[in-house]
mmCIF file of C-alpha atoms in Angstrom:
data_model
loop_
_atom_site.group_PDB
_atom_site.id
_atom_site.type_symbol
_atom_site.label_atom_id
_atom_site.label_comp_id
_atom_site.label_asym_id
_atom_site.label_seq_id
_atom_site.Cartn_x
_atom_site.Cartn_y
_atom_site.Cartn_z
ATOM 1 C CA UNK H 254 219.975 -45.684 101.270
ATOM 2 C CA UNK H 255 221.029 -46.570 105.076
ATOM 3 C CA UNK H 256 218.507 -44.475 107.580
ATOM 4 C CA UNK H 257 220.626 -43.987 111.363
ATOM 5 C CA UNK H 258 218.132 -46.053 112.789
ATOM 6 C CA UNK H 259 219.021 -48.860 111.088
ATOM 7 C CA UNK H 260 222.383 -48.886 111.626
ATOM 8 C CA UNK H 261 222.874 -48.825 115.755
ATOM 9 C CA UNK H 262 223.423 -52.376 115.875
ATOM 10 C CA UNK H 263 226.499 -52.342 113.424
ATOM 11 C CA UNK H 264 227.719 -49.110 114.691
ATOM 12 C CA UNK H 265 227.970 -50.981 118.170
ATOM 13 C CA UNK H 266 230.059 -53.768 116.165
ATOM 14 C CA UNK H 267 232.486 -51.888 114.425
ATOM 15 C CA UNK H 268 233.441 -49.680 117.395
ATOM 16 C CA UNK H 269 234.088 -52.437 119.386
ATOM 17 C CA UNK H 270 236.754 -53.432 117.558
ATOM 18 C CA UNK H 271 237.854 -49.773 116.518
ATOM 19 C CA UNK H 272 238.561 -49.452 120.457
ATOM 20 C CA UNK H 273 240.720 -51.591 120.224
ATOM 21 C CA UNK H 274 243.409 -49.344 119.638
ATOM 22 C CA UNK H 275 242.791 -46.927 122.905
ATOM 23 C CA UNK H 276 245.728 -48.283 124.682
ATOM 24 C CA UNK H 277 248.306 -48.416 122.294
ATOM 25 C CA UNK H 278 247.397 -44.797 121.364
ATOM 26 C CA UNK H 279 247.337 -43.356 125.002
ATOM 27 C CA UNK H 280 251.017 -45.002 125.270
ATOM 28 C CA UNK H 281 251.949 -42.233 122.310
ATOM 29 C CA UNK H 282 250.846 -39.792 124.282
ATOM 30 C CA UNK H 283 253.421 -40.037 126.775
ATOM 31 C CA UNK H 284 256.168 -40.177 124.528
ATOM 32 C CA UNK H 285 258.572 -36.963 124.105
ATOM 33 C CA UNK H 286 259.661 -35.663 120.543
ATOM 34 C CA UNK H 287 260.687 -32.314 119.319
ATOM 35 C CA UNK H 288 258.487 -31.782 116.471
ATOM 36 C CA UNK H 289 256.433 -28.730 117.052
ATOM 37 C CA UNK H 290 253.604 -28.703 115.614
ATOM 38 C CA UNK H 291 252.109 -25.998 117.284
ATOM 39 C CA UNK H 292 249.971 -23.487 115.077
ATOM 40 C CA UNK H 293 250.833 -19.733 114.490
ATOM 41 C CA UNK H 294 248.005 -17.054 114.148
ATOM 42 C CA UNK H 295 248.461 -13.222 114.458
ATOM 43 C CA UNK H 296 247.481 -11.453 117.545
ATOM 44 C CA UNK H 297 244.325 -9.725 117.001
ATOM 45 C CA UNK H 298 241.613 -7.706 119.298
ATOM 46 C CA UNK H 299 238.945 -10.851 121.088
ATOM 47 C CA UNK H 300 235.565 -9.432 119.744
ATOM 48 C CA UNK H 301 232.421 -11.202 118.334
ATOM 49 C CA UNK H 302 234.160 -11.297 114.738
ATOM 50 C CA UNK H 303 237.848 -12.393 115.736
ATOM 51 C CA UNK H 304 238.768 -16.413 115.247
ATOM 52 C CA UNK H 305 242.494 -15.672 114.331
ATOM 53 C CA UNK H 306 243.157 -14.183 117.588
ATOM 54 C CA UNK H 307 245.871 -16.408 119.444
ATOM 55 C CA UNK H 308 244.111 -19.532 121.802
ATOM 56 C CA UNK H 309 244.495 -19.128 125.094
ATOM 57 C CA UNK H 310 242.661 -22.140 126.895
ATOM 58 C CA UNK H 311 246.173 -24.134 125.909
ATOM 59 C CA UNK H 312 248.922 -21.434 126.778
ATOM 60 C CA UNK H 313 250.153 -23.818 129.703
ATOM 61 C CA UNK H 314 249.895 -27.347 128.242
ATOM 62 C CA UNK H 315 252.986 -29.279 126.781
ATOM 63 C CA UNK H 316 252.658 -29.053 123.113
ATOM 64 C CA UNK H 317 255.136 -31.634 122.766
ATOM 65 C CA UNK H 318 253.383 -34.845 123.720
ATOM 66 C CA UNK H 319 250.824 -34.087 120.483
ATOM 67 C CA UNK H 320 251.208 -35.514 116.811
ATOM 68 C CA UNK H 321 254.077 -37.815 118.055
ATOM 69 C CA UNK H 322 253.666 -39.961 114.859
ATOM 70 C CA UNK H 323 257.376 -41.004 114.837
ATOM 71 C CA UNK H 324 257.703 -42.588 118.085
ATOM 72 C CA UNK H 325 253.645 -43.865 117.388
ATOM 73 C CA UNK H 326 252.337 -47.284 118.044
ATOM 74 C CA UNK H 327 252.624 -49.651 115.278
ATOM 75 C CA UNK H 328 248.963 -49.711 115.247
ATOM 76 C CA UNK H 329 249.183 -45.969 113.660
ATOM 77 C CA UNK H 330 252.302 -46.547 111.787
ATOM 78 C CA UNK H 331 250.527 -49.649 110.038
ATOM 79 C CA UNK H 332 247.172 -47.341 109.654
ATOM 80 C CA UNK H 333 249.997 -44.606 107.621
ATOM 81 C CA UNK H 334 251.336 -47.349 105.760
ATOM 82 C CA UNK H 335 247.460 -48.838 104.185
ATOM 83 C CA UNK H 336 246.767 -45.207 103.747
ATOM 84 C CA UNK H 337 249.392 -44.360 101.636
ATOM 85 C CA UNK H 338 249.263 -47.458 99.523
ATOM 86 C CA UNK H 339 245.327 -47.147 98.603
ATOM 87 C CA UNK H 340 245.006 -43.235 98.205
ATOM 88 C CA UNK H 341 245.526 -43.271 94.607
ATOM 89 C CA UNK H 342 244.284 -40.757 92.083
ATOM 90 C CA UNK H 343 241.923 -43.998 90.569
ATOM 91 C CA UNK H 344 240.127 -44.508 94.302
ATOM 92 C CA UNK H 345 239.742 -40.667 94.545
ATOM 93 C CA UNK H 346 237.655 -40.054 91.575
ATOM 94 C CA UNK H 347 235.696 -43.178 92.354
ATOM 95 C CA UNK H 348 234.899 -41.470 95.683
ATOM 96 C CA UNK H 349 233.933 -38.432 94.350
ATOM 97 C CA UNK H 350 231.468 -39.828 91.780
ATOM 98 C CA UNK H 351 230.368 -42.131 94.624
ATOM 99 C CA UNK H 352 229.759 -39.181 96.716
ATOM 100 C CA UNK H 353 227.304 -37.051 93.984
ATOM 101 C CA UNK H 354 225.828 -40.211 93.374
ATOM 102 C CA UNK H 355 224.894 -42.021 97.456
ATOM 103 C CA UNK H 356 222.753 -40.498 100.143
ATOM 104 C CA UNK H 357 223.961 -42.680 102.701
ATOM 105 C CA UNK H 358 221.480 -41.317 105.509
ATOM 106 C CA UNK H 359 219.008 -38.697 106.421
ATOM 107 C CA UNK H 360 219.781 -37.508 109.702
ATOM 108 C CA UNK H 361 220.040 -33.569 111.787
ATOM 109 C CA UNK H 362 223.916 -32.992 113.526
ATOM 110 C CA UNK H 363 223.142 -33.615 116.879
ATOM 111 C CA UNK H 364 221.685 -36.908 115.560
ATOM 112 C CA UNK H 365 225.176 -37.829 113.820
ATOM 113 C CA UNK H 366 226.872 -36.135 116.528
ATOM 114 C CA UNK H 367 225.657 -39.006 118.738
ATOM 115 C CA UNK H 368 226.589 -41.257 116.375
ATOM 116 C CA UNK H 369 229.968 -41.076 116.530
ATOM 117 C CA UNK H 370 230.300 -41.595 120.555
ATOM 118 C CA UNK H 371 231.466 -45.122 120.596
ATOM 119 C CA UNK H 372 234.309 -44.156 117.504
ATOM 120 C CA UNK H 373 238.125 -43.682 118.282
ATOM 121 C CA UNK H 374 240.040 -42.386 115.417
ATOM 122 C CA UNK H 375 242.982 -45.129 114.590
ATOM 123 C CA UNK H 376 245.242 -42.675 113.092
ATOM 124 C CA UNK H 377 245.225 -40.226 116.251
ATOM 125 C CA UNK H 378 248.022 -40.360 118.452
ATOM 126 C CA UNK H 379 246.707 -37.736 120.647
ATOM 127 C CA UNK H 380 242.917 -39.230 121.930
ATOM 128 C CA UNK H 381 241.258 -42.156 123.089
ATOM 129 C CA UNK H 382 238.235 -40.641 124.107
ATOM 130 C CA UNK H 383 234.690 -40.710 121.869
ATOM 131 C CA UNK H 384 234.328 -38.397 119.453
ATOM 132 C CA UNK H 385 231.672 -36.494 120.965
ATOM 133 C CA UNK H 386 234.259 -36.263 123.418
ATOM 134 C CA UNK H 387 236.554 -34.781 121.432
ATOM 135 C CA UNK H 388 233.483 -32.418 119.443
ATOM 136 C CA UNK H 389 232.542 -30.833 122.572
ATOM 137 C CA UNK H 390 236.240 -30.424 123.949
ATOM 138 C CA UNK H 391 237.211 -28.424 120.923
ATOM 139 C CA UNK H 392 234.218 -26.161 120.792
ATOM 140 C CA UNK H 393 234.270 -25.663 124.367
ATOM 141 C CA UNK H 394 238.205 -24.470 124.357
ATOM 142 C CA UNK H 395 236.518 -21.718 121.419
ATOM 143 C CA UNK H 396 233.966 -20.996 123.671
ATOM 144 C CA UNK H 397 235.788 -20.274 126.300
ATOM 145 C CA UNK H 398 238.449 -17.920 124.181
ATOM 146 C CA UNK H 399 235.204 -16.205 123.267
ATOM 147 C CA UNK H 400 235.404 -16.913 119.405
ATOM 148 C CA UNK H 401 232.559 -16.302 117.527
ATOM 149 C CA UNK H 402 229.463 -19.073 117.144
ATOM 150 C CA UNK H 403 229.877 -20.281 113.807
ATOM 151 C CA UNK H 404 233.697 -21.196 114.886
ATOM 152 C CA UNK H 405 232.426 -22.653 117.959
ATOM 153 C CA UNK H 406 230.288 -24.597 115.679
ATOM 154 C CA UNK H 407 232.884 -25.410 113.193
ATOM 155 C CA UNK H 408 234.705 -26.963 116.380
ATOM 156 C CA UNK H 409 231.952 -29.292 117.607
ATOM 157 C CA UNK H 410 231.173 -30.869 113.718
ATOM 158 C CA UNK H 411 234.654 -30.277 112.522
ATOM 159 C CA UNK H 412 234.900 -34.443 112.607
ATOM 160 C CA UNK H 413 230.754 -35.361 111.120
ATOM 161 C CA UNK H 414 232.533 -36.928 108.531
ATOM 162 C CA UNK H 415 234.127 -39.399 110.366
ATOM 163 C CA UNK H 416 230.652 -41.254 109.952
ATOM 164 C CA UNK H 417 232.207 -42.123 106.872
ATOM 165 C CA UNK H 418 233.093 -45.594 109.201
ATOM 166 C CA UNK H 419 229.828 -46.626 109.524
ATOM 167 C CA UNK H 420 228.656 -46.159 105.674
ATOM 168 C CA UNK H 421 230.560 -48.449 104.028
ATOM 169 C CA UNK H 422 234.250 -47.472 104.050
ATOM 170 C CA UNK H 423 236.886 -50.066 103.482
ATOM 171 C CA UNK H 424 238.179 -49.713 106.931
ATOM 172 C CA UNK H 425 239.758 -46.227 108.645
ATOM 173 C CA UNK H 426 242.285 -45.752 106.276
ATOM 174 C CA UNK H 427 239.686 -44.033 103.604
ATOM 175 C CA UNK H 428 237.982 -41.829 106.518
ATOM 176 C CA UNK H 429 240.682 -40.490 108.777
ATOM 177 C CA UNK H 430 244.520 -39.755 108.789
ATOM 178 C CA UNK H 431 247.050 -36.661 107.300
ATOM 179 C CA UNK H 432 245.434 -35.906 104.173
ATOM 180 C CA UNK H 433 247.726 -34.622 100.972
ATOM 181 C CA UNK H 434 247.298 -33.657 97.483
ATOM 182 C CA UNK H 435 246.770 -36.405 94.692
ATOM 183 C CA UNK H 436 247.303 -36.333 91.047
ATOM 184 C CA UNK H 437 250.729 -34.583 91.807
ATOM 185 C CA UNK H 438 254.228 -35.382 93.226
ATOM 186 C CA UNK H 439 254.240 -36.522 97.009
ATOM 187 C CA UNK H 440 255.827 -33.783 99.408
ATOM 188 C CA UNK H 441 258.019 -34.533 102.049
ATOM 189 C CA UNK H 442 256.005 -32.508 104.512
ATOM 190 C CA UNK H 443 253.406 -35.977 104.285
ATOM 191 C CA UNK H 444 253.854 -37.967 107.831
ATOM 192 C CA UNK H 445 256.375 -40.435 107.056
ATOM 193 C CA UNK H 446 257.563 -39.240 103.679
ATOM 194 C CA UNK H 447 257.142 -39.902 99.771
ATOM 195 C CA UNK H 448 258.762 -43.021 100.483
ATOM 196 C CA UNK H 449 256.195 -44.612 102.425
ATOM 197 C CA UNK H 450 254.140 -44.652 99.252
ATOM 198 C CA UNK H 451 255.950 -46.605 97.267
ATOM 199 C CA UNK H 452 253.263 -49.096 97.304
ATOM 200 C CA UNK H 453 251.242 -46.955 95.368
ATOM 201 C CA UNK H 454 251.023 -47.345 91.819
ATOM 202 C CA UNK H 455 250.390 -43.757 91.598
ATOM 203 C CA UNK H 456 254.600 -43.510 92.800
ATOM 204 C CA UNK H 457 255.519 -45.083 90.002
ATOM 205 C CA UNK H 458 253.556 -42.870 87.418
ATOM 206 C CA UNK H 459 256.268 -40.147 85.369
ATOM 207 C CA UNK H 460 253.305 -38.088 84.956
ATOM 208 C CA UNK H 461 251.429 -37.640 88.302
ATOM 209 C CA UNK H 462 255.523 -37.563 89.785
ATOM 210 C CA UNK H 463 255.777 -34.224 89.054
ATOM 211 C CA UNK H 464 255.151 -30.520 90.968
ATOM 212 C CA UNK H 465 252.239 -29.950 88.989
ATOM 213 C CA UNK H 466 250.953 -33.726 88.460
ATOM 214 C CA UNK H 467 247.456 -33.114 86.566
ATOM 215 C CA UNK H 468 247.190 -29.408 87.535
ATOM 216 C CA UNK H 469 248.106 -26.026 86.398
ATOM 217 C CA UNK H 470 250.533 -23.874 88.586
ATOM 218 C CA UNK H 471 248.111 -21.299 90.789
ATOM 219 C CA UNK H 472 244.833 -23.147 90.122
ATOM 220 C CA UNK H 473 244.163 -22.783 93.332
ATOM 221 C CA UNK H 474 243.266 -25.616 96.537
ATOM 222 C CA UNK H 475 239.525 -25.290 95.494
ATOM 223 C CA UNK H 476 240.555 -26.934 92.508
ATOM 224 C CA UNK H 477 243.234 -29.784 93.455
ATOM 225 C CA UNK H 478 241.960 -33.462 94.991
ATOM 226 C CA UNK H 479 242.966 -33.799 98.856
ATOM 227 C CA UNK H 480 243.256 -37.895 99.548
ATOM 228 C CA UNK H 481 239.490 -37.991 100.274
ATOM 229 C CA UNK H 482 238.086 -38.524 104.036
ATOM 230 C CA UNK H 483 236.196 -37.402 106.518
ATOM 231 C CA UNK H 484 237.291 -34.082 105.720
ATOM 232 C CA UNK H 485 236.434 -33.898 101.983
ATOM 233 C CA UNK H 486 232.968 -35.252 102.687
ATOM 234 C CA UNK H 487 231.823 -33.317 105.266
ATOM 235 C CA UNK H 488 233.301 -30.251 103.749
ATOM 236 C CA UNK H 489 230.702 -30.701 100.631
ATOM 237 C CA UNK H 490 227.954 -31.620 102.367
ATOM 238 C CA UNK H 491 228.187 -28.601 104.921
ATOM 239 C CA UNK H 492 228.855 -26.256 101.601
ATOM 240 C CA UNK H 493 225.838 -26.675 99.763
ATOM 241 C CA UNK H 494 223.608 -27.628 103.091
ATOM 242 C CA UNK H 495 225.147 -24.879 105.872
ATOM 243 C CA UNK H 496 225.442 -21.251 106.391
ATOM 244 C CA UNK H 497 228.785 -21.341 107.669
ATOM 245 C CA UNK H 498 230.849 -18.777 106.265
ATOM 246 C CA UNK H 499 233.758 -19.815 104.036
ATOM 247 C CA UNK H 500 236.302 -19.686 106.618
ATOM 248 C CA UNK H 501 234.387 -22.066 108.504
ATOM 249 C CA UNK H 502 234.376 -24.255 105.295
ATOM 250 C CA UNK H 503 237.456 -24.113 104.813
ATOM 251 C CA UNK H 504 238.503 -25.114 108.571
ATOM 252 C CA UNK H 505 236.456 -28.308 108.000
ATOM 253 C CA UNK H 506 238.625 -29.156 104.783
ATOM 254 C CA UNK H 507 241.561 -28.830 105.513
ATOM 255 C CA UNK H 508 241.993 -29.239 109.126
ATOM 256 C CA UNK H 509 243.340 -32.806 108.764
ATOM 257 C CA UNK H 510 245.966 -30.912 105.876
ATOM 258 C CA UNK H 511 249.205 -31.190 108.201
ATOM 259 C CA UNK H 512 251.546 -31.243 105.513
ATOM 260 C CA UNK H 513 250.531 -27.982 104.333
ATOM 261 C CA UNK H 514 249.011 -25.963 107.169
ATOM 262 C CA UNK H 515 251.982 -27.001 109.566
ATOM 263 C CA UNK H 516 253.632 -24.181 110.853
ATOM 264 C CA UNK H 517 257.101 -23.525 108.843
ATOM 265 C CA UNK H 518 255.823 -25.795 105.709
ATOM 266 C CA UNK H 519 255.835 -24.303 102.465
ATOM 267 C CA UNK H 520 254.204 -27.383 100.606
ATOM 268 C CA UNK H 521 251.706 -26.922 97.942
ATOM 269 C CA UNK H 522 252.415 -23.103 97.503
ATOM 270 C CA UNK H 523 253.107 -23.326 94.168
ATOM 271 C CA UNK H 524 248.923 -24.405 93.573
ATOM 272 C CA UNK H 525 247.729 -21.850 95.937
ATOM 273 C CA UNK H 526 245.871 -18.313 94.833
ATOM 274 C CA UNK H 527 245.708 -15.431 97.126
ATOM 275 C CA UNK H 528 242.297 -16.519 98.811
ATOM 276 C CA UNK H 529 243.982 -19.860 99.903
ATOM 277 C CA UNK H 530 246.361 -17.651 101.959
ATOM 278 C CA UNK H 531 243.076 -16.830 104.294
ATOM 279 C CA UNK H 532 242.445 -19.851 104.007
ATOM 280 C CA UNK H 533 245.903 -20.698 105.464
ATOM 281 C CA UNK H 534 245.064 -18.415 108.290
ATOM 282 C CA UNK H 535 242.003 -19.511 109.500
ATOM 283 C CA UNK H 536 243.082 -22.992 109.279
ATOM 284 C CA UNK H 537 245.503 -22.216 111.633
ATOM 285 C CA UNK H 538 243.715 -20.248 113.983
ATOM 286 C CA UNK H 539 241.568 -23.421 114.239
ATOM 287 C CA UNK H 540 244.031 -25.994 115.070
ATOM 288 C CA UNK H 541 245.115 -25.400 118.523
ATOM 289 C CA UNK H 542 241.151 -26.400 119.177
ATOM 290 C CA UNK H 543 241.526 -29.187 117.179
ATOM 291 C CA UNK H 544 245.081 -30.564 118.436
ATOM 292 C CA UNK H 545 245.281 -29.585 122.306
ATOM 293 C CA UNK H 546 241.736 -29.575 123.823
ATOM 294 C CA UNK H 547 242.163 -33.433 123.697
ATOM 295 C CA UNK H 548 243.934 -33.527 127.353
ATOM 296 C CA UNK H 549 240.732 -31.546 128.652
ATOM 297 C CA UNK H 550 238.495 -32.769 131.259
ATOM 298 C CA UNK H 551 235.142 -34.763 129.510
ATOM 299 C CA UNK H 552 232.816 -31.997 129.025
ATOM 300 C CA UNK H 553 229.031 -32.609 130.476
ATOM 301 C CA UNK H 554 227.412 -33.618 127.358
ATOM 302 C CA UNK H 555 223.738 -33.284 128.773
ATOM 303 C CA UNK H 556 224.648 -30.057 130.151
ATOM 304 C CA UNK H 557 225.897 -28.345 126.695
ATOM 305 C CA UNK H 558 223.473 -30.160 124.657
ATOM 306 C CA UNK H 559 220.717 -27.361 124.556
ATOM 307 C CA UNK H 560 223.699 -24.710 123.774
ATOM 308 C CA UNK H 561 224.749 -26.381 121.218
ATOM 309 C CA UNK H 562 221.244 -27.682 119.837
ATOM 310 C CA UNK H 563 220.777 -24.080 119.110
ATOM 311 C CA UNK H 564 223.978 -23.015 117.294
ATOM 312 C CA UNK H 565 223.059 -26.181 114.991
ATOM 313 C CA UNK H 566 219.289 -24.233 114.161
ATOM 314 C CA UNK H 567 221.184 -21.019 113.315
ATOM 315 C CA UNK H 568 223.319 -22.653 110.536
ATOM 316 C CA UNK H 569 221.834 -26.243 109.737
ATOM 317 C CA UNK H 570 218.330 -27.568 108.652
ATOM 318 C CA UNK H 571 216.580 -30.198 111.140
ATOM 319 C CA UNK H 572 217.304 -32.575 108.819
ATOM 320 C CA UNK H 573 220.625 -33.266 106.515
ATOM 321 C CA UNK H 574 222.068 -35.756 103.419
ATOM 322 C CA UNK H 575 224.785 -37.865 104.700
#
């Protein structure tokens, strides 16, 4: 088992050469394409219990220059390209035994928050800032909306998982990135297409090439594997160690689920139950936090870390099983 204070010295390592790929990603940022990948909530009254309410902190930004994955660095593309290749049903039921099995550290969320200050996610396009950065951005642009705590929350560990890096993981490919169903035909909502998996043995496989792949039509999301990542794990660790409430849960799973929670997609329906469609929703209402606080001014993190400290009492123990 790896304890956080044992690991500062790698951490330090590996992010050196993870920042490596700042430059090449702020370049994408200045690049102009017409996908929209803006999300669509419903309009709703702004009181203590409303997260689907429209955002408002982004109502004047340039949606455009986000998620620009075609015109994206090679860096990224090359990041899509490893992804897609090793995120085969095999490796994802490894992962998941892996994960019942390993307690990879014992740490509380600030704690892992800090962790993660000297990471920059490969696969975004959008950031080159830490991830702390990026934590306190997002819940800051829920804050200010007024949202309720536990989505405020939600924002600010939404990425935890991402400490995936520093536990082991072959490299960013198995942490970060799109995420999509496995076990059943690729969509062509996934960044880049089912052709960019053609590396994959699992493209090759009659079976798993199909709609339904290894499932049963309407067996619901709960039920299917997503390619697993930062999302998956931190997902199951916050369920059975949180009180967030389910829509929070399911913000943290899926939020990296582009080819299914984009707006105007209607991927993966045909696995989906009725509770997935609120799902769908909150998702939804979370991404605009997610996507376009990036461009905000760095937050004060001594300033906010008190707030925050406390929202992390309400819902987490002192202490949590990485």
């Amino acid at each position: 088992m790896v304890h956080a204070p044992e690991i500062t010295d790698y951490i330090k390592t590996r992010a050196k050469a993870m920042d490596e790929v700042s430059d090449q990603i702020d370049e994408v940022n200045l690049l102009k394409l017409k996908q929209n990948a803006k999300a669509q909530t419903e309009k709703s009254q702004q009181d203590d219990n409303d997260f689907e309410g429209d955002s408002k902190f982004d109502s004047e930004k340039d949606k455009s220059v986000f998620r620009q994955y075609e015109n994206a660095c090679d860096r990224v593309k090359n990041f899509y390209a490893e992804q897609h290749t090793k995120q085969t049903l095999k490796y994802n039921l490894r992962m998941r035994k892996e994960f019942r099995e390993t307690t990879r550290a014992r740490m509380g969320v600030w704690e892992a928050l800090e962790l993660l200050n000297t990471l920059v996610d490969e696969s975004d396009p959008d950031t080159s800032v830490p991830q702390i950065v990026h934590a306190l951005q997002a819940a800051e642009a829920a804050r200010k909306d007024g949202k309720p705590e536990w989505m405020q929350l939600t924002c600010l560990i939404h990425d935890l998982g991402k400490l995936l890096c520093f536990f082991g993981a072959d490299g960013q490919w198995d942490v970060v990135g799109d995420t999509f169903v496995v076990g059943c035909k690729y969509v062509d909502e996934i960044i880049y297409g089912p052709e960019s998996f053609k590396e994959n043995p699992d493209y090759y496989n009659e079976k798993l090439q199909t709609d339904l792949g290894i499932y049963e039509e309407h067996c619901g999301l709960e039920n299917v594997m997503i390619s697993f990542g930062h999302d998956e794990y931190l997902y199951h660790i916050c369920k059975t160690q949180s009180n967030l409430p389910k829509e929070g849960l399911w913000m943290i799973r899926y939020h990296s689920f582009y080819p299914w929670h984009r707006a105007g997609s209607n991927a993966y329906r045909h696995l989906m139950v009725e509770e997935d469609e609120q799902a769908l929703k909150a998702v939804r209402a979370f991404n605009p936090y997610d996507l376009y606080s990036k461009s905000d001014a760095p937050p004060n993190v001594d300033e906010l870390k008190e707030y925050y400290q406390c929202l992390i009492k309400k819902y987490f123990p002192e202490e949590i099983e990485w």
